[in-house]
């Protein structure tokens, strides 16, 4: 197991940090895709990915000749998002494309397997205000919330599940918390499956559809753009 200093050193490198942030979309990427996203050579990407895998932040999958990598799990995603939230500021976009992408991700994006950005925080607030999640003595799903998950999302938390039902995840653009854990994952998966949100391009940004705006209004009593 890596020590704290070793794990911190992994994220201290710009290329490795860029890879980890790209993988926060929850999908598996090839080494070539990550190399292009970071603007580095294939050999550099391969070397840095190997270090991240050895350090336990990434997991590797092979299909034939193709090598895919993804974040090692929700704990790794939470660590990366938390570190990003402590950054002194978001780098200014260098061109119109980056500006548009940054704006879209701030409005709504995936954070590993749950929803983040303005959308994620809005949905978290709605679940608290409707009594589905309580933040009185730590974050917890209420009995009404358990029934809502089964009815609205067809999700029932396994009794022996190791993953917490709900936890807070500090949103690095909103500087407030959105919902992670099994609840956040179930909401995100349902939203994508039922096309309440759709991905924008190949990045982390998502956009609420007309169907999704109606669903969030009906299920949570909240208006989302």
mmCIF file with all atom_site columns, C-alpha atoms in Angstrom:
data_model
loop_
_atom_site.group_PDB
_atom_site.id
_atom_site.type_symbol
_atom_site.label_atom_id
_atom_site.label_alt_id
_atom_site.label_comp_id
_atom_site.label_asym_id
_atom_site.label_entity_id
_atom_site.label_seq_id
_atom_site.pdbx_PDB_ins_code
_atom_site.Cartn_x
_atom_site.Cartn_y
_atom_site.Cartn_z
_atom_site.occupancy
_atom_site.B_iso_or_equiv
_atom_site.pdbx_formal_charge
_atom_site.auth_seq_id
_atom_site.auth_comp_id
_atom_site.auth_asym_id
_atom_site.auth_atom_id
_atom_site.pdbx_PDB_model_num
ATOM 1   C CA . UNK A 1 1   ? 0.000   0.000  0.000   1.00 0.00 ? 1   UNK A CA 1
ATOM 2   C CA . UNK A 1 2   ? 1.304   3.445  -0.940  1.00 0.00 ? 2   UNK A CA 1
ATOM 3   C CA . UNK A 1 3   ? 2.126   5.892  1.804   1.00 0.00 ? 3   UNK A CA 1
ATOM 4   C CA . UNK A 1 4   ? 0.482   9.316  1.910   1.00 0.00 ? 4   UNK A CA 1
ATOM 5   C CA . UNK A 1 5   ? 3.585   10.974 0.489   1.00 0.00 ? 5   UNK A CA 1
ATOM 6   C CA . UNK A 1 6   ? 3.790   8.455  -2.364  1.00 0.00 ? 6   UNK A CA 1
ATOM 7   C CA . UNK A 1 7   ? 0.135   8.944  -3.275  1.00 0.00 ? 7   UNK A CA 1
ATOM 8   C CA . UNK A 1 8   ? 0.541   12.728 -3.121  1.00 0.00 ? 8   UNK A CA 1
ATOM 9   C CA . UNK A 1 9   ? 3.576   12.470 -5.394  1.00 0.00 ? 9   UNK A CA 1
ATOM 10  C CA . UNK A 1 10  ? 1.509   10.588 -7.971  1.00 0.00 ? 10  UNK A CA 1
ATOM 11  C CA . UNK A 1 11  ? -0.907  13.510 -8.272  1.00 0.00 ? 11  UNK A CA 1
ATOM 12  C CA . UNK A 1 12  ? 1.839   16.137 -8.147  1.00 0.00 ? 12  UNK A CA 1
ATOM 13  C CA . UNK A 1 13  ? 2.791   15.448 -11.768 1.00 0.00 ? 13  UNK A CA 1
ATOM 14  C CA . UNK A 1 14  ? 0.775   17.480 -14.304 1.00 0.00 ? 14  UNK A CA 1
ATOM 15  C CA . UNK A 1 15  ? 0.399   14.648 -16.822 1.00 0.00 ? 15  UNK A CA 1
ATOM 16  C CA . UNK A 1 16  ? -0.716  12.107 -14.232 1.00 0.00 ? 16  UNK A CA 1
ATOM 17  C CA . UNK A 1 17  ? -3.150  14.597 -12.689 1.00 0.00 ? 17  UNK A CA 1
ATOM 18  C CA . UNK A 1 18  ? -4.580  15.336 -16.143 1.00 0.00 ? 18  UNK A CA 1
ATOM 19  C CA . UNK A 1 19  ? -5.127  11.619 -16.738 1.00 0.00 ? 19  UNK A CA 1
ATOM 20  C CA . UNK A 1 20  ? -6.911  11.203 -13.415 1.00 0.00 ? 20  UNK A CA 1
ATOM 21  C CA . UNK A 1 21  ? -9.190  14.163 -14.010 1.00 0.00 ? 21  UNK A CA 1
ATOM 22  C CA . UNK A 1 22  ? -10.122 12.876 -17.453 1.00 0.00 ? 22  UNK A CA 1
ATOM 23  C CA . UNK A 1 23  ? -10.992 9.485  -15.959 1.00 0.00 ? 23  UNK A CA 1
ATOM 24  C CA . UNK A 1 24  ? -13.425 11.128 -13.550 1.00 0.00 ? 24  UNK A CA 1
ATOM 25  C CA . UNK A 1 25  ? -16.013 10.675 -16.313 1.00 0.00 ? 25  UNK A CA 1
ATOM 26  C CA . UNK A 1 26  ? -16.262 7.091  -15.035 1.00 0.00 ? 26  UNK A CA 1
ATOM 27  C CA . UNK A 1 27  ? -15.364 5.440  -18.328 1.00 0.00 ? 27  UNK A CA 1
ATOM 28  C CA . UNK A 1 28  ? -12.387 3.355  -19.421 1.00 0.00 ? 28  UNK A CA 1
ATOM 29  C CA . UNK A 1 29  ? -9.897  5.094  -21.718 1.00 0.00 ? 29  UNK A CA 1
ATOM 30  C CA . UNK A 1 30  ? -7.108  3.731  -23.864 1.00 0.00 ? 30  UNK A CA 1
ATOM 31  C CA . UNK A 1 31  ? -3.573  4.940  -23.327 1.00 0.00 ? 31  UNK A CA 1
ATOM 32  C CA . UNK A 1 32  ? -3.681  6.616  -26.736 1.00 0.00 ? 32  UNK A CA 1
ATOM 33  C CA . UNK A 1 33  ? -6.836  8.558  -25.891 1.00 0.00 ? 33  UNK A CA 1
ATOM 34  C CA . UNK A 1 34  ? -5.317  9.798  -22.652 1.00 0.00 ? 34  UNK A CA 1
ATOM 35  C CA . UNK A 1 35  ? -2.066  10.696 -24.401 1.00 0.00 ? 35  UNK A CA 1
ATOM 36  C CA . UNK A 1 36  ? -3.946  12.857 -26.895 1.00 0.00 ? 36  UNK A CA 1
ATOM 37  C CA . UNK A 1 37  ? -6.046  14.493 -24.180 1.00 0.00 ? 37  UNK A CA 1
ATOM 38  C CA . UNK A 1 38  ? -2.897  15.471 -22.251 1.00 0.00 ? 38  UNK A CA 1
ATOM 39  C CA . UNK A 1 39  ? -0.821  16.340 -25.311 1.00 0.00 ? 39  UNK A CA 1
ATOM 40  C CA . UNK A 1 40  ? 1.965   13.863 -24.538 1.00 0.00 ? 40  UNK A CA 1
ATOM 41  C CA . UNK A 1 41  ? 3.644   11.055 -26.453 1.00 0.00 ? 41  UNK A CA 1
ATOM 42  C CA . UNK A 1 42  ? 2.453   7.462  -26.297 1.00 0.00 ? 42  UNK A CA 1
ATOM 43  C CA . UNK A 1 43  ? 5.633   6.403  -24.499 1.00 0.00 ? 43  UNK A CA 1
ATOM 44  C CA . UNK A 1 44  ? 5.208   9.118  -21.859 1.00 0.00 ? 44  UNK A CA 1
ATOM 45  C CA . UNK A 1 45  ? 1.560   8.142  -21.361 1.00 0.00 ? 45  UNK A CA 1
ATOM 46  C CA . UNK A 1 46  ? 2.466   4.478  -20.952 1.00 0.00 ? 46  UNK A CA 1
ATOM 47  C CA . UNK A 1 47  ? 5.142   5.260  -18.353 1.00 0.00 ? 47  UNK A CA 1
ATOM 48  C CA . UNK A 1 48  ? 2.900   7.559  -16.317 1.00 0.00 ? 48  UNK A CA 1
ATOM 49  C CA . UNK A 1 49  ? -0.084  5.203  -16.467 1.00 0.00 ? 49  UNK A CA 1
ATOM 50  C CA . UNK A 1 50  ? 2.063   2.367  -15.173 1.00 0.00 ? 50  UNK A CA 1
ATOM 51  C CA . UNK A 1 51  ? 3.008   4.487  -12.159 1.00 0.00 ? 51  UNK A CA 1
ATOM 52  C CA . UNK A 1 52  ? -0.658  5.294  -11.454 1.00 0.00 ? 52  UNK A CA 1
ATOM 53  C CA . UNK A 1 53  ? -1.606  1.625  -11.707 1.00 0.00 ? 53  UNK A CA 1
ATOM 54  C CA . UNK A 1 54  ? 1.233   0.569  -9.416  1.00 0.00 ? 54  UNK A CA 1
ATOM 55  C CA . UNK A 1 55  ? 0.174   3.279  -6.956  1.00 0.00 ? 55  UNK A CA 1
ATOM 56  C CA . UNK A 1 56  ? -3.358  1.906  -6.818  1.00 0.00 ? 56  UNK A CA 1
ATOM 57  C CA . UNK A 1 57  ? -5.181  4.921  -8.287  1.00 0.00 ? 57  UNK A CA 1
ATOM 58  C CA . UNK A 1 58  ? -5.939  3.265  -11.633 1.00 0.00 ? 58  UNK A CA 1
ATOM 59  C CA . UNK A 1 59  ? -6.973  -0.223 -12.687 1.00 0.00 ? 59  UNK A CA 1
ATOM 60  C CA . UNK A 1 60  ? -6.020  -1.820 -15.991 1.00 0.00 ? 60  UNK A CA 1
ATOM 61  C CA . UNK A 1 61  ? -8.164  -3.897 -18.318 1.00 0.00 ? 61  UNK A CA 1
ATOM 62  C CA . UNK A 1 62  ? -6.952  -5.623 -21.464 1.00 0.00 ? 62  UNK A CA 1
ATOM 63  C CA . UNK A 1 63  ? -9.101  -6.660 -24.414 1.00 0.00 ? 63  UNK A CA 1
ATOM 64  C CA . UNK A 1 64  ? -7.014  -8.260 -27.102 1.00 0.00 ? 64  UNK A CA 1
ATOM 65  C CA . UNK A 1 65  ? -4.282  -5.823 -28.063 1.00 0.00 ? 65  UNK A CA 1
ATOM 66  C CA . UNK A 1 66  ? -6.038  -2.893 -26.438 1.00 0.00 ? 66  UNK A CA 1
ATOM 67  C CA . UNK A 1 67  ? -5.140  -1.633 -22.990 1.00 0.00 ? 67  UNK A CA 1
ATOM 68  C CA . UNK A 1 68  ? -7.809  0.254  -21.083 1.00 0.00 ? 68  UNK A CA 1
ATOM 69  C CA . UNK A 1 69  ? -7.473  2.071  -17.795 1.00 0.00 ? 69  UNK A CA 1
ATOM 70  C CA . UNK A 1 70  ? -10.061 3.427  -15.389 1.00 0.00 ? 70  UNK A CA 1
ATOM 71  C CA . UNK A 1 71  ? -10.086 4.794  -11.874 1.00 0.00 ? 71  UNK A CA 1
ATOM 72  C CA . UNK A 1 72  ? -9.563  2.024  -9.344  1.00 0.00 ? 72  UNK A CA 1
ATOM 73  C CA . UNK A 1 73  ? -12.901 2.721  -7.653  1.00 0.00 ? 73  UNK A CA 1
ATOM 74  C CA . UNK A 1 74  ? -15.090 5.325  -5.974  1.00 0.00 ? 74  UNK A CA 1
ATOM 75  C CA . UNK A 1 75  ? -12.493 5.912  -3.262  1.00 0.00 ? 75  UNK A CA 1
ATOM 76  C CA . UNK A 1 76  ? -9.904  6.932  -5.865  1.00 0.00 ? 76  UNK A CA 1
ATOM 77  C CA . UNK A 1 77  ? -12.458 9.191  -7.561  1.00 0.00 ? 77  UNK A CA 1
ATOM 78  C CA . UNK A 1 78  ? -13.352 10.853 -4.252  1.00 0.00 ? 78  UNK A CA 1
ATOM 79  C CA . UNK A 1 79  ? -9.673  11.481 -3.510  1.00 0.00 ? 79  UNK A CA 1
ATOM 80  C CA . UNK A 1 80  ? -9.057  13.133 -6.874  1.00 0.00 ? 80  UNK A CA 1
ATOM 81  C CA . UNK A 1 81  ? -12.193 15.283 -6.693  1.00 0.00 ? 81  UNK A CA 1
ATOM 82  C CA . UNK A 1 82  ? -11.302 16.327 -3.129  1.00 0.00 ? 82  UNK A CA 1
ATOM 83  C CA . UNK A 1 83  ? -7.769  17.310 -4.134  1.00 0.00 ? 83  UNK A CA 1
ATOM 84  C CA . UNK A 1 84  ? -9.183  19.301 -7.074  1.00 0.00 ? 84  UNK A CA 1
ATOM 85  C CA . UNK A 1 85  ? -11.465 21.187 -4.682  1.00 0.00 ? 85  UNK A CA 1
ATOM 86  C CA . UNK A 1 86  ? -8.399  22.460 -2.795  1.00 0.00 ? 86  UNK A CA 1
ATOM 87  C CA . UNK A 1 87  ? -6.806  23.894 -5.936  1.00 0.00 ? 87  UNK A CA 1
ATOM 88  C CA . UNK A 1 88  ? -6.370  27.674 -5.663  1.00 0.00 ? 88  UNK A CA 1
ATOM 89  C CA . UNK A 1 89  ? -8.327  28.238 -8.860  1.00 0.00 ? 89  UNK A CA 1
ATOM 90  C CA . UNK A 1 90  ? -9.335  26.791 -12.191 1.00 0.00 ? 90  UNK A CA 1
ATOM 91  C CA . UNK A 1 91  ? -6.870  27.593 -15.004 1.00 0.00 ? 91  UNK A CA 1
ATOM 92  C CA . UNK A 1 92  ? -8.223  30.146 -17.434 1.00 0.00 ? 92  UNK A CA 1
ATOM 93  C CA . UNK A 1 93  ? -9.364  28.568 -20.728 1.00 0.00 ? 93  UNK A CA 1
ATOM 94  C CA . UNK A 1 94  ? -6.832  29.170 -23.481 1.00 0.00 ? 94  UNK A CA 1
ATOM 95  C CA . UNK A 1 95  ? -9.353  29.208 -26.332 1.00 0.00 ? 95  UNK A CA 1
ATOM 96  C CA . UNK A 1 96  ? -13.078 29.256 -27.094 1.00 0.00 ? 96  UNK A CA 1
ATOM 97  C CA . UNK A 1 97  ? -13.339 25.445 -27.121 1.00 0.00 ? 97  UNK A CA 1
ATOM 98  C CA . UNK A 1 98  ? -11.871 25.155 -23.623 1.00 0.00 ? 98  UNK A CA 1
ATOM 99  C CA . UNK A 1 99  ? -14.101 27.994 -22.397 1.00 0.00 ? 99  UNK A CA 1
ATOM 100 C CA . UNK A 1 100 ? -17.240 26.283 -23.694 1.00 0.00 ? 100 UNK A CA 1
ATOM 101 C CA . UNK A 1 101 ? -16.169 22.947 -22.187 1.00 0.00 ? 101 UNK A CA 1
ATOM 102 C CA . UNK A 1 102 ? -15.381 24.489 -18.792 1.00 0.00 ? 102 UNK A CA 1
ATOM 103 C CA . UNK A 1 103 ? -18.761 26.223 -18.718 1.00 0.00 ? 103 UNK A CA 1
ATOM 104 C CA . UNK A 1 104 ? -20.599 23.022 -19.608 1.00 0.00 ? 104 UNK A CA 1
ATOM 105 C CA . UNK A 1 105 ? -18.756 21.008 -16.939 1.00 0.00 ? 105 UNK A CA 1
ATOM 106 C CA . UNK A 1 106 ? -19.495 23.643 -14.304 1.00 0.00 ? 106 UNK A CA 1
ATOM 107 C CA . UNK A 1 107 ? -23.213 23.396 -15.107 1.00 0.00 ? 107 UNK A CA 1
ATOM 108 C CA . UNK A 1 108 ? -23.456 19.609 -15.129 1.00 0.00 ? 108 UNK A CA 1
ATOM 109 C CA . UNK A 1 109 ? -20.920 16.789 -15.304 1.00 0.00 ? 109 UNK A CA 1
ATOM 110 C CA . UNK A 1 110 ? -20.184 13.315 -14.070 1.00 0.00 ? 110 UNK A CA 1
ATOM 111 C CA . UNK A 1 111 ? -17.866 12.857 -11.107 1.00 0.00 ? 111 UNK A CA 1
ATOM 112 C CA . UNK A 1 112 ? -16.881 9.216  -11.585 1.00 0.00 ? 112 UNK A CA 1
ATOM 113 C CA . UNK A 1 113 ? -20.325 7.588  -11.283 1.00 0.00 ? 113 UNK A CA 1
ATOM 114 C CA . UNK A 1 114 ? -22.446 10.413 -9.854  1.00 0.00 ? 114 UNK A CA 1
ATOM 115 C CA . UNK A 1 115 ? -23.637 13.844 -10.978 1.00 0.00 ? 115 UNK A CA 1
ATOM 116 C CA . UNK A 1 116 ? -21.718 16.983 -10.109 1.00 0.00 ? 116 UNK A CA 1
ATOM 117 C CA . UNK A 1 117 ? -21.550 20.655 -10.923 1.00 0.00 ? 117 UNK A CA 1
ATOM 118 C CA . UNK A 1 118 ? -24.525 22.985 -10.480 1.00 0.00 ? 118 UNK A CA 1
ATOM 119 C CA . UNK A 1 119 ? -26.869 20.114 -11.384 1.00 0.00 ? 119 UNK A CA 1
ATOM 120 C CA . UNK A 1 120 ? -25.417 17.750 -8.786  1.00 0.00 ? 120 UNK A CA 1
ATOM 121 C CA . UNK A 1 121 ? -25.616 20.343 -6.012  1.00 0.00 ? 121 UNK A CA 1
ATOM 122 C CA . UNK A 1 122 ? -29.183 21.305 -6.993  1.00 0.00 ? 122 UNK A CA 1
ATOM 123 C CA . UNK A 1 123 ? -30.319 17.673 -6.860  1.00 0.00 ? 123 UNK A CA 1
ATOM 124 C CA . UNK A 1 124 ? -28.599 17.160 -3.508  1.00 0.00 ? 124 UNK A CA 1
ATOM 125 C CA . UNK A 1 125 ? -30.369 20.212 -2.082  1.00 0.00 ? 125 UNK A CA 1
ATOM 126 C CA . UNK A 1 126 ? -33.700 18.943 -3.420  1.00 0.00 ? 126 UNK A CA 1
ATOM 127 C CA . UNK A 1 127 ? -33.270 15.529 -1.812  1.00 0.00 ? 127 UNK A CA 1
ATOM 128 C CA . UNK A 1 128 ? -32.486 17.147 1.533   1.00 0.00 ? 128 UNK A CA 1
ATOM 129 C CA . UNK A 1 129 ? -35.367 19.632 1.326   1.00 0.00 ? 129 UNK A CA 1
ATOM 130 C CA . UNK A 1 130 ? -37.852 16.842 0.495   1.00 0.00 ? 130 UNK A CA 1
ATOM 131 C CA . UNK A 1 131 ? -36.680 14.769 3.451   1.00 0.00 ? 131 UNK A CA 1
ATOM 132 C CA . UNK A 1 132 ? -35.171 11.980 1.376   1.00 0.00 ? 132 UNK A CA 1
ATOM 133 C CA . UNK A 1 133 ? -31.705 12.648 2.768   1.00 0.00 ? 133 UNK A CA 1
ATOM 134 C CA . UNK A 1 134 ? -30.985 14.125 6.203   1.00 0.00 ? 134 UNK A CA 1
ATOM 135 C CA . UNK A 1 135 ? -27.950 16.250 7.029   1.00 0.00 ? 135 UNK A CA 1
ATOM 136 C CA . UNK A 1 136 ? -28.845 16.841 10.680  1.00 0.00 ? 136 UNK A CA 1
ATOM 137 C CA . UNK A 1 137 ? -26.395 14.394 12.255  1.00 0.00 ? 137 UNK A CA 1
ATOM 138 C CA . UNK A 1 138 ? -24.202 13.473 9.344   1.00 0.00 ? 138 UNK A CA 1
ATOM 139 C CA . UNK A 1 139 ? -25.504 12.562 5.918   1.00 0.00 ? 139 UNK A CA 1
ATOM 140 C CA . UNK A 1 140 ? -28.042 9.720  5.927   1.00 0.00 ? 140 UNK A CA 1
ATOM 141 C CA . UNK A 1 141 ? -30.879 8.426  3.776   1.00 0.00 ? 141 UNK A CA 1
ATOM 142 C CA . UNK A 1 142 ? -34.204 8.605  5.578   1.00 0.00 ? 142 UNK A CA 1
ATOM 143 C CA . UNK A 1 143 ? -36.878 5.872  5.499   1.00 0.00 ? 143 UNK A CA 1
ATOM 144 C CA . UNK A 1 144 ? -38.775 8.052  3.009   1.00 0.00 ? 144 UNK A CA 1
ATOM 145 C CA . UNK A 1 145 ? -35.598 8.204  0.939   1.00 0.00 ? 145 UNK A CA 1
ATOM 146 C CA . UNK A 1 146 ? -35.219 4.424  0.930   1.00 0.00 ? 146 UNK A CA 1
ATOM 147 C CA . UNK A 1 147 ? -38.804 4.095  -0.333  1.00 0.00 ? 147 UNK A CA 1
ATOM 148 C CA . UNK A 1 148 ? -38.186 6.816  -2.940  1.00 0.00 ? 148 UNK A CA 1
ATOM 149 C CA . UNK A 1 149 ? -35.084 5.047  -4.247  1.00 0.00 ? 149 UNK A CA 1
ATOM 150 C CA . UNK A 1 150 ? -37.030 1.827  -4.730  1.00 0.00 ? 150 UNK A CA 1
ATOM 151 C CA . UNK A 1 151 ? -40.018 3.537  -6.330  1.00 0.00 ? 151 UNK A CA 1
ATOM 152 C CA . UNK A 1 152 ? -38.361 6.239  -8.458  1.00 0.00 ? 152 UNK A CA 1
ATOM 153 C CA . UNK A 1 153 ? -35.037 4.611  -9.342  1.00 0.00 ? 153 UNK A CA 1
ATOM 154 C CA . UNK A 1 154 ? -35.796 0.919  -8.781  1.00 0.00 ? 154 UNK A CA 1
ATOM 155 C CA . UNK A 1 155 ? -32.762 0.780  -6.459  1.00 0.00 ? 155 UNK A CA 1
ATOM 156 C CA . UNK A 1 156 ? -32.522 -1.302 -3.280  1.00 0.00 ? 156 UNK A CA 1
ATOM 157 C CA . UNK A 1 157 ? -29.295 -1.179 -1.341  1.00 0.00 ? 157 UNK A CA 1
ATOM 158 C CA . UNK A 1 158 ? -27.890 -4.675 -0.648  1.00 0.00 ? 158 UNK A CA 1
ATOM 159 C CA . UNK A 1 159 ? -27.621 -5.418 3.060   1.00 0.00 ? 159 UNK A CA 1
ATOM 160 C CA . UNK A 1 160 ? -24.033 -6.651 2.703   1.00 0.00 ? 160 UNK A CA 1
ATOM 161 C CA . UNK A 1 161 ? -22.867 -3.817 0.429   1.00 0.00 ? 161 UNK A CA 1
ATOM 162 C CA . UNK A 1 162 ? -19.473 -2.373 1.336   1.00 0.00 ? 162 UNK A CA 1
ATOM 163 C CA . UNK A 1 163 ? -20.152 0.923  -0.369  1.00 0.00 ? 163 UNK A CA 1
ATOM 164 C CA . UNK A 1 164 ? -21.972 3.492  1.792   1.00 0.00 ? 164 UNK A CA 1
ATOM 165 C CA . UNK A 1 165 ? -25.522 4.263  0.799   1.00 0.00 ? 165 UNK A CA 1
ATOM 166 C CA . UNK A 1 166 ? -24.780 7.981  0.673   1.00 0.00 ? 166 UNK A CA 1
ATOM 167 C CA . UNK A 1 167 ? -21.847 10.243 1.305   1.00 0.00 ? 167 UNK A CA 1
ATOM 168 C CA . UNK A 1 168 ? -20.992 13.825 0.554   1.00 0.00 ? 168 UNK A CA 1
ATOM 169 C CA . UNK A 1 169 ? -18.511 14.786 -2.175  1.00 0.00 ? 169 UNK A CA 1
ATOM 170 C CA . UNK A 1 170 ? -17.143 18.338 -2.226  1.00 0.00 ? 170 UNK A CA 1
ATOM 171 C CA . UNK A 1 171 ? -17.813 19.876 -5.638  1.00 0.00 ? 171 UNK A CA 1
ATOM 172 C CA . UNK A 1 172 ? -14.731 21.690 -6.895  1.00 0.00 ? 172 UNK A CA 1
ATOM 173 C CA . UNK A 1 173 ? -16.653 24.159 -9.073  1.00 0.00 ? 173 UNK A CA 1
ATOM 174 C CA . UNK A 1 174 ? -19.563 24.897 -6.718  1.00 0.00 ? 174 UNK A CA 1
ATOM 175 C CA . UNK A 1 175 ? -17.484 24.620 -3.510  1.00 0.00 ? 175 UNK A CA 1
ATOM 176 C CA . UNK A 1 176 ? -20.431 22.826 -1.960  1.00 0.00 ? 176 UNK A CA 1
ATOM 177 C CA . UNK A 1 177 ? -21.318 19.168 -1.664  1.00 0.00 ? 177 UNK A CA 1
ATOM 178 C CA . UNK A 1 178 ? -23.148 16.905 -4.065  1.00 0.00 ? 178 UNK A CA 1
ATOM 179 C CA . UNK A 1 179 ? -24.244 13.336 -3.334  1.00 0.00 ? 179 UNK A CA 1
ATOM 180 C CA . UNK A 1 180 ? -21.968 10.349 -3.895  1.00 0.00 ? 180 UNK A CA 1
ATOM 181 C CA . UNK A 1 181 ? -22.144 6.778  -2.648  1.00 0.00 ? 181 UNK A CA 1
ATOM 182 C CA . UNK A 1 182 ? -24.740 4.309  -3.871  1.00 0.00 ? 182 UNK A CA 1
ATOM 183 C CA . UNK A 1 183 ? -27.455 6.982  -3.998  1.00 0.00 ? 183 UNK A CA 1
ATOM 184 C CA . UNK A 1 184 ? -25.410 9.240  -6.250  1.00 0.00 ? 184 UNK A CA 1
ATOM 185 C CA . UNK A 1 185 ? -24.458 6.319  -8.485  1.00 0.00 ? 185 UNK A CA 1
ATOM 186 C CA . UNK A 1 186 ? -28.061 5.105  -8.783  1.00 0.00 ? 186 UNK A CA 1
ATOM 187 C CA . UNK A 1 187 ? -29.318 8.588  -9.654  1.00 0.00 ? 187 UNK A CA 1
ATOM 188 C CA . UNK A 1 188 ? -26.604 9.116  -12.281 1.00 0.00 ? 188 UNK A CA 1
ATOM 189 C CA . UNK A 1 189 ? -27.067 5.667  -13.851 1.00 0.00 ? 189 UNK A CA 1
ATOM 190 C CA . UNK A 1 190 ? -30.834 6.132  -14.035 1.00 0.00 ? 190 UNK A CA 1
ATOM 191 C CA . UNK A 1 191 ? -30.482 9.620  -15.485 1.00 0.00 ? 191 UNK A CA 1
ATOM 192 C CA . UNK A 1 192 ? -28.212 8.352  -18.262 1.00 0.00 ? 192 UNK A CA 1
ATOM 193 C CA . UNK A 1 193 ? -30.247 5.211  -18.934 1.00 0.00 ? 193 UNK A CA 1
ATOM 194 C CA . UNK A 1 194 ? -33.583 7.051  -19.104 1.00 0.00 ? 194 UNK A CA 1
ATOM 195 C CA . UNK A 1 195 ? -31.988 9.921  -21.038 1.00 0.00 ? 195 UNK A CA 1
ATOM 196 C CA . UNK A 1 196 ? -32.724 12.532 -18.395 1.00 0.00 ? 196 UNK A CA 1
ATOM 197 C CA . UNK A 1 197 ? -29.203 13.716 -19.169 1.00 0.00 ? 197 UNK A CA 1
ATOM 198 C CA . UNK A 1 198 ? -26.980 13.082 -22.157 1.00 0.00 ? 198 UNK A CA 1
ATOM 199 C CA . UNK A 1 199 ? -23.244 13.337 -22.527 1.00 0.00 ? 199 UNK A CA 1
ATOM 200 C CA . UNK A 1 200 ? -21.762 16.256 -24.430 1.00 0.00 ? 200 UNK A CA 1
ATOM 201 C CA . UNK A 1 201 ? -18.909 15.073 -26.636 1.00 0.00 ? 201 UNK A CA 1
ATOM 202 C CA . UNK A 1 202 ? -16.276 12.816 -25.097 1.00 0.00 ? 202 UNK A CA 1
ATOM 203 C CA . UNK A 1 203 ? -15.702 14.738 -21.866 1.00 0.00 ? 203 UNK A CA 1
ATOM 204 C CA . UNK A 1 204 ? -17.389 14.759 -18.483 1.00 0.00 ? 204 UNK A CA 1
ATOM 205 C CA . UNK A 1 205 ? -20.041 17.346 -19.287 1.00 0.00 ? 205 UNK A CA 1
ATOM 206 C CA . UNK A 1 206 ? -23.695 16.307 -19.502 1.00 0.00 ? 206 UNK A CA 1
ATOM 207 C CA . UNK A 1 207 ? -26.816 18.237 -20.467 1.00 0.00 ? 207 UNK A CA 1
ATOM 208 C CA . UNK A 1 208 ? -30.297 17.910 -18.995 1.00 0.00 ? 208 UNK A CA 1
ATOM 209 C CA . UNK A 1 209 ? -32.834 16.931 -21.642 1.00 0.00 ? 209 UNK A CA 1
ATOM 210 C CA . UNK A 1 210 ? -36.449 18.097 -21.813 1.00 0.00 ? 210 UNK A CA 1
ATOM 211 C CA . UNK A 1 211 ? -37.466 14.658 -20.521 1.00 0.00 ? 211 UNK A CA 1
ATOM 212 C CA . UNK A 1 212 ? -34.996 15.015 -17.665 1.00 0.00 ? 212 UNK A CA 1
ATOM 213 C CA . UNK A 1 213 ? -36.205 18.484 -16.697 1.00 0.00 ? 213 UNK A CA 1
ATOM 214 C CA . UNK A 1 214 ? -39.714 17.058 -16.394 1.00 0.00 ? 214 UNK A CA 1
ATOM 215 C CA . UNK A 1 215 ? -38.543 14.031 -14.440 1.00 0.00 ? 215 UNK A CA 1
ATOM 216 C CA . UNK A 1 216 ? -36.543 16.072 -11.921 1.00 0.00 ? 216 UNK A CA 1
ATOM 217 C CA . UNK A 1 217 ? -39.499 18.420 -11.505 1.00 0.00 ? 217 UNK A CA 1
ATOM 218 C CA . UNK A 1 218 ? -41.896 15.527 -10.898 1.00 0.00 ? 218 UNK A CA 1
ATOM 219 C CA . UNK A 1 219 ? -39.641 13.392 -8.710  1.00 0.00 ? 219 UNK A CA 1
ATOM 220 C CA . UNK A 1 220 ? -37.800 16.067 -6.722  1.00 0.00 ? 220 UNK A CA 1
ATOM 221 C CA . UNK A 1 221 ? -39.820 19.239 -7.186  1.00 0.00 ? 221 UNK A CA 1
ATOM 222 C CA . UNK A 1 222 ? -36.824 21.137 -8.537  1.00 0.00 ? 222 UNK A CA 1
ATOM 223 C CA . UNK A 1 223 ? -36.247 23.147 -11.686 1.00 0.00 ? 223 UNK A CA 1
ATOM 224 C CA . UNK A 1 224 ? -33.040 22.438 -13.576 1.00 0.00 ? 224 UNK A CA 1
ATOM 225 C CA . UNK A 1 225 ? -31.889 24.118 -16.767 1.00 0.00 ? 225 UNK A CA 1
#
